[in-house]
């Protein structure tokens, strides 16, 4: 039987999603728990590999196993074993053809950044402090340039193994909220898929434009030149918010 | 000279604001840092004492000291010594008559709670998971009953030393945000001052009403009977958001 999991984690203390020989990873913890639950080695894949320090509210994972446990109860079995910074929020049976990596149609990431005169400890795990306040209108105008199907080669860290750098960005939404003595910006990017560090490079360029940098998106999309864009933002501001498969994976209201 | 500090902390690993002989507290850490900075013992007071586990985005503290350091630079001196879960966001000189406890005119606290089928690790430090979704309209209708000047005796944990339990609640605002497979509610309460556990009891009653409990606010305000109200919510969902002194304490844009 194939099963699908909705997985949520605080990425601070993980060396990313992908299993590593020595470091603590999301995949490593999930597979370790699965071995205890099912009494056999189980390979668990994710919709994608989040980097070290990147968070997820709703990562999707899948695996094959034989078990008499009802599908919806598997989440609770994992949570009895997993550490508190990693939770299986829901579990369900999936069709044999379901592939949580390849079947993903859209993903949404959110990048959180704030301005305050000093670090605010309560935000420190999931948001990055900016040295000045970016202009919301300028960021929103630049964000529109990203929407659509483009070759995002310039928005990719070196070392990527992706076959093509053409991706579709469906939307880039920027929300501004007042916080004591400052403000918080949440940049939500929904796309068909993302290149390595793509959302963190997008966030860096939008914030830089908001702080007065000359817009480099148009030239970067035309030329593929990474150097037209501002620096990659730190991992801890990034969170995987949603993976859309075009169909509901989990029965509504089920725990 | 009297100085005022804007202080921000993640309350998770503090045994509250007030100094304790053995436990790690906000006041204890601040006074320890002040002794290093000023070379003398300094008593630092706060606008109020937050409980163990309660957070602050903008607590206000004050103290007297003799120093050649410009007032605005004192924040950075503290931050070179303080642990990462406690930060002085701004510092300024204050009039000799300023008393950060007694001069406070209004305080705003925010209580954060969410519904999801399992704990979401990224929210675990600052929000409490609810077993069901409360109804926003019902919570908002009940919140209106709290506004105004009332005897909040029923909204107070036993052991309080307050002389009077009459307080003014200026506003109770409830915000609902969608999160993956659930929702987050932020209950913001602005008042002239608060009794011991008052905001956590208010949050508990509003959430219980949203989940179908019969409204107990009217009877509790009339009779002072604590048992008309739902249980006190856990400390970790509570955050001190603002202390209003009727005047700006910190020069705008100064760090």
Tab-separated table of C-alpha atoms in Angstrom, chain B residues 24-135:
chain	number	residue	atom	x	y	z
B	24	UNK	CA	16.609	32.469	34.916
B	25	UNK	CA	14.438	35.602	34.600
B	26	UNK	CA	14.253	38.655	32.338
B	27	UNK	CA	14.902	41.084	35.191
B	28	UNK	CA	17.799	38.958	36.427
B	29	UNK	CA	19.465	38.875	32.988
B	30	UNK	CA	18.941	42.628	32.461
B	31	UNK	CA	20.344	43.549	35.880
B	32	UNK	CA	23.301	41.201	35.362
B	33	UNK	CA	24.108	42.913	32.051
B	34	UNK	CA	23.608	46.385	33.582
B	35	UNK	CA	26.102	45.615	36.343
B	36	UNK	CA	28.714	44.747	33.698
B	37	UNK	CA	27.934	47.879	31.635
B	38	UNK	CA	27.759	50.437	34.448
B	39	UNK	CA	30.155	48.807	36.935
B	40	UNK	CA	27.603	49.044	39.724
B	41	UNK	CA	24.464	47.274	40.874
B	42	UNK	CA	21.418	48.663	39.034
B	43	UNK	CA	17.749	47.963	39.806
B	44	UNK	CA	15.719	47.592	36.606
B	45	UNK	CA	11.924	47.682	36.781
B	46	UNK	CA	9.381	46.739	34.106
B	47	UNK	CA	5.937	48.031	33.111
B	48	UNK	CA	4.647	44.840	34.685
B	49	UNK	CA	5.718	41.316	35.527
B	50	UNK	CA	5.065	38.820	32.783
B	51	UNK	CA	4.585	35.221	33.937
B	52	UNK	CA	6.870	32.267	33.208
B	53	UNK	CA	6.608	31.413	29.502
B	54	UNK	CA	4.888	34.680	28.491
B	55	UNK	CA	6.589	36.569	25.648
B	56	UNK	CA	7.090	40.279	24.952
B	57	UNK	CA	7.586	42.067	21.681
B	58	UNK	CA	7.675	45.431	23.459
B	59	UNK	CA	8.098	45.413	27.227
B	60	UNK	CA	9.207	48.758	28.719
B	61	UNK	CA	11.810	48.910	31.514
B	62	UNK	CA	13.536	51.754	33.351
B	63	UNK	CA	16.501	52.316	35.651
B	64	UNK	CA	18.802	55.003	37.065
B	65	UNK	CA	22.504	55.053	36.239
B	66	UNK	CA	25.499	57.313	35.763
B	67	UNK	CA	27.233	56.751	32.419
B	68	UNK	CA	29.029	58.720	29.709
B	69	UNK	CA	27.420	56.448	27.051
B	70	UNK	CA	24.831	58.365	24.965
B	71	UNK	CA	21.307	57.183	25.864
B	72	UNK	CA	20.562	55.799	22.380
B	73	UNK	CA	23.735	53.655	22.452
B	74	UNK	CA	22.872	51.868	25.706
B	75	UNK	CA	20.699	49.304	23.839
B	76	UNK	CA	23.720	48.048	21.889
B	77	UNK	CA	25.755	47.747	25.129
B	78	UNK	CA	23.077	45.450	26.582
B	79	UNK	CA	22.854	43.387	23.390
B	80	UNK	CA	26.568	42.609	23.428
B	81	UNK	CA	26.012	40.863	26.775
B	82	UNK	CA	22.424	39.534	26.736
B	83	UNK	CA	21.529	36.002	25.550
B	84	UNK	CA	19.840	35.738	22.104
B	85	UNK	CA	16.323	35.228	23.520
B	86	UNK	CA	16.402	38.688	25.164
B	87	UNK	CA	17.073	41.961	23.336
B	88	UNK	CA	16.980	45.677	24.115
B	89	UNK	CA	15.376	47.093	20.980
B	90	UNK	CA	15.765	50.786	21.867
B	91	UNK	CA	17.096	52.953	24.709
B	92	UNK	CA	16.487	56.592	25.587
B	93	UNK	CA	16.786	59.118	28.406
B	94	UNK	CA	13.620	59.631	30.465
B	95	UNK	CA	12.408	62.391	32.802
B	96	UNK	CA	13.205	61.906	36.533
B	97	UNK	CA	9.454	61.599	37.164
B	98	UNK	CA	8.998	58.720	34.715
B	99	UNK	CA	7.948	55.445	36.340
B	100	UNK	CA	7.580	52.625	33.830
B	101	UNK	CA	5.104	50.783	36.068
B	102	UNK	CA	2.884	53.644	37.296
B	103	UNK	CA	3.106	55.914	34.248
B	104	UNK	CA	1.705	53.204	31.922
B	105	UNK	CA	-1.693	54.291	30.550
B	106	UNK	CA	-2.633	51.332	28.349
B	107	UNK	CA	-1.236	47.885	27.665
B	108	UNK	CA	-1.946	45.579	24.757
B	109	UNK	CA	-1.515	41.817	24.950
B	110	UNK	CA	-2.082	39.320	22.138
B	111	UNK	CA	-3.123	35.694	22.636
B	112	UNK	CA	-2.352	33.301	19.737
B	113	UNK	CA	-4.161	29.994	19.212
B	114	UNK	CA	-4.539	27.752	16.167
B	115	UNK	CA	-6.398	24.742	14.922
B	116	UNK	CA	-4.609	21.999	12.973
B	117	UNK	CA	-4.974	18.198	13.091
B	118	UNK	CA	-1.625	17.962	14.971
B	119	UNK	CA	0.897	20.336	16.554
B	120	UNK	CA	2.669	22.587	14.049
B	121	UNK	CA	6.276	22.824	15.334
B	122	UNK	CA	6.890	26.262	13.832
B	123	UNK	CA	4.081	27.734	15.978
B	124	UNK	CA	4.831	25.719	19.085
B	125	UNK	CA	6.780	28.383	20.978
B	126	UNK	CA	4.192	31.151	20.754
B	127	UNK	CA	0.760	29.659	20.071
B	128	UNK	CA	-1.499	26.999	21.565
B	129	UNK	CA	-3.230	24.321	19.483
B	130	UNK	CA	-6.999	24.016	19.927
B	131	UNK	CA	-8.796	20.664	19.560
B	132	UNK	CA	-11.507	22.269	17.388
B	133	UNK	CA	-12.170	25.434	15.386
B	134	UNK	CA	-13.916	28.168	17.390
B	135	UNK	CA	-16.542	30.274	15.623
